[in-house]
């Protein structure tokens, strides 16, 4: 298995709550979570896995990286500029689980238009949009 070389990185106002939600609603697992020694509510860096994939996240806080990147949370920006797509086996069951865990389902589950599979779109509590679907763009389709 080749490990993914692209890993999305996110910022959250309440990173501990985001970690809890992503694990409970979407099935992520904590790989590593590094908290600020002076304030454990601040997540300096976290790594969460979903199957063989990973995301990284941290607490939104003033620092040189925030200033350098002009980093804003989705709510601060007032929009999204990207979404994360995750390949899963059963979008219907995943959506039902996420909804039961309090996720805001935006659309679906639905049949993909123009390519195979099913998917659904969901927002996390801070407004990041996630798409979970059975379409695997790496697989051969014919």
mmCIF file of N, CA and C in Angstrom, residues 10-22 30 33-35 40-46 48 57-61 126:
data_model
loop_
_atom_site.group_PDB
_atom_site.id
_atom_site.type_symbol
_atom_site.label_atom_id
_atom_site.label_comp_id
_atom_site.label_asym_id
_atom_site.label_seq_id
_atom_site.Cartn_x
_atom_site.Cartn_y
_atom_site.Cartn_z
ATOM 1 N N UNK A 10 -6.816 21.234 8.209
ATOM 2 C CA UNK A 10 -7.959 22.079 8.546
ATOM 3 C C UNK A 10 -7.700 22.819 9.848
ATOM 4 N N UNK A 11 -8.389 23.928 10.026
ATOM 5 C CA UNK A 11 -8.362 24.689 11.276
ATOM 6 C C UNK A 11 -9.776 24.749 11.837
ATOM 7 N N UNK A 12 -9.879 24.622 13.149
ATOM 8 C CA UNK A 12 -11.167 24.681 13.831
ATOM 9 C C UNK A 12 -11.075 25.612 15.036
ATOM 10 N N UNK A 13 -12.137 26.385 15.270
ATOM 11 C CA UNK A 13 -12.220 27.218 16.479
ATOM 12 C C UNK A 13 -12.188 26.326 17.720
ATOM 13 N N UNK A 14 -12.930 25.207 17.677
ATOM 14 C CA UNK A 14 -12.967 24.261 18.794
ATOM 15 C C UNK A 14 -12.459 22.914 18.289
ATOM 16 N N UNK A 15 -11.139 22.788 18.207
ATOM 17 C CA UNK A 15 -10.536 21.570 17.655
ATOM 18 C C UNK A 15 -10.865 20.318 18.480
ATOM 19 N N UNK A 16 -10.869 20.370 19.819
ATOM 20 C CA UNK A 16 -11.245 19.156 20.563
ATOM 21 C C UNK A 16 -12.656 18.672 20.213
ATOM 22 N N UNK A 17 -13.607 19.603 20.065
ATOM 23 C CA UNK A 17 -14.972 19.212 19.685
ATOM 24 C C UNK A 17 -14.988 18.678 18.253
ATOM 25 N N UNK A 18 -14.198 19.268 17.362
ATOM 26 C CA UNK A 18 -14.128 18.793 15.975
ATOM 27 C C UNK A 18 -13.575 17.371 15.920
ATOM 28 N N UNK A 19 -12.535 17.096 16.687
ATOM 29 C CA UNK A 19 -11.965 15.749 16.727
ATOM 30 C C UNK A 19 -13.012 14.754 17.198
ATOM 31 N N UNK A 20 -13.718 15.099 18.263
ATOM 32 C CA UNK A 20 -14.770 14.225 18.777
ATOM 33 C C UNK A 20 -15.828 13.965 17.706
ATOM 34 N N UNK A 21 -16.288 15.025 17.046
ATOM 35 C CA UNK A 21 -17.319 14.892 16.014
ATOM 36 C C UNK A 21 -16.836 14.048 14.838
ATOM 37 N N UNK A 22 -15.656 14.353 14.306
ATOM 38 C CA UNK A 22 -15.148 13.633 13.143
ATOM 39 C C UNK A 22 -14.990 12.145 13.436
ATOM 40 N N UNK A 30 -8.236 8.716 16.045
ATOM 41 C CA UNK A 30 -7.101 9.554 16.437
ATOM 42 C C UNK A 30 -5.801 8.796 16.181
ATOM 43 N N UNK A 33 -2.549 13.353 18.688
ATOM 44 C CA UNK A 33 -3.117 14.653 19.069
ATOM 45 C C UNK A 33 -2.129 15.310 20.027
ATOM 46 N N UNK A 34 -1.640 16.484 19.649
ATOM 47 C CA UNK A 34 -0.683 17.239 20.466
ATOM 48 C C UNK A 34 -1.377 18.505 20.951
ATOM 49 N N UNK A 35 -1.481 18.626 22.261
ATOM 50 C CA UNK A 35 -2.173 19.766 22.862
ATOM 51 C C UNK A 35 -1.162 20.736 23.462
ATOM 52 N N UNK A 40 -4.845 22.851 27.476
ATOM 53 C CA UNK A 40 -5.175 21.624 26.744
ATOM 54 C C UNK A 40 -6.371 21.746 25.802
ATOM 55 N N UNK A 41 -7.114 22.869 25.855
ATOM 56 C CA UNK A 41 -8.202 23.084 24.890
ATOM 57 C C UNK A 41 -7.662 23.499 23.525
ATOM 58 N N UNK A 42 -6.375 23.835 23.464
ATOM 59 C CA UNK A 42 -5.742 24.204 22.200
ATOM 60 C C UNK A 42 -5.028 22.981 21.636
ATOM 61 N N UNK A 43 -5.452 22.567 20.447
ATOM 62 C CA UNK A 43 -4.800 21.468 19.745
ATOM 63 C C UNK A 43 -3.761 22.086 18.809
ATOM 64 N N UNK A 44 -2.490 21.852 19.116
ATOM 65 C CA UNK A 44 -1.411 22.382 18.297
ATOM 66 C C UNK A 44 -1.384 21.652 16.955
ATOM 67 N N UNK A 45 -1.579 20.329 17.006
ATOM 68 C CA UNK A 45 -1.551 19.514 15.786
ATOM 69 C C UNK A 45 -2.233 18.189 16.083
ATOM 70 N N UNK A 46 -3.082 17.750 15.158
ATOM 71 C CA UNK A 46 -3.716 16.436 15.296
ATOM 72 C C UNK A 46 -3.693 15.734 13.956
ATOM 73 N N UNK A 48 -5.735 12.529 12.155
ATOM 74 C CA UNK A 48 -6.843 11.582 12.220
ATOM 75 C C UNK A 48 -6.810 10.713 10.978
ATOM 76 N N UNK A 57 -5.282 18.532 11.539
ATOM 77 C CA UNK A 57 -6.032 19.706 11.946
ATOM 78 C C UNK A 57 -5.416 20.315 13.193
ATOM 79 N N UNK A 58 -5.840 21.520 13.480
ATOM 80 C CA UNK A 58 -5.381 22.208 14.675
ATOM 81 C C UNK A 58 -6.362 23.292 15.055
ATOM 82 N N UNK A 59 -6.114 23.861 16.223
ATOM 83 C CA UNK A 59 -6.944 24.954 16.722
ATOM 84 C C UNK A 59 -6.613 26.238 15.984
ATOM 85 N N UNK A 60 -7.656 26.984 15.639
ATOM 86 C CA UNK A 60 -7.471 28.316 15.079
ATOM 87 C C UNK A 60 -6.973 29.211 16.203
ATOM 88 N N UNK A 61 -5.837 29.823 15.993
ATOM 89 C CA UNK A 61 -5.245 30.670 17.020
ATOM 90 C C UNK A 61 -4.286 31.644 16.358
ATOM 91 N N UNK A 126 -18.454 23.150 12.139
ATOM 92 C CA UNK A 126 -17.879 24.460 11.853
ATOM 93 C C UNK A 126 -18.010 24.859 10.388
#
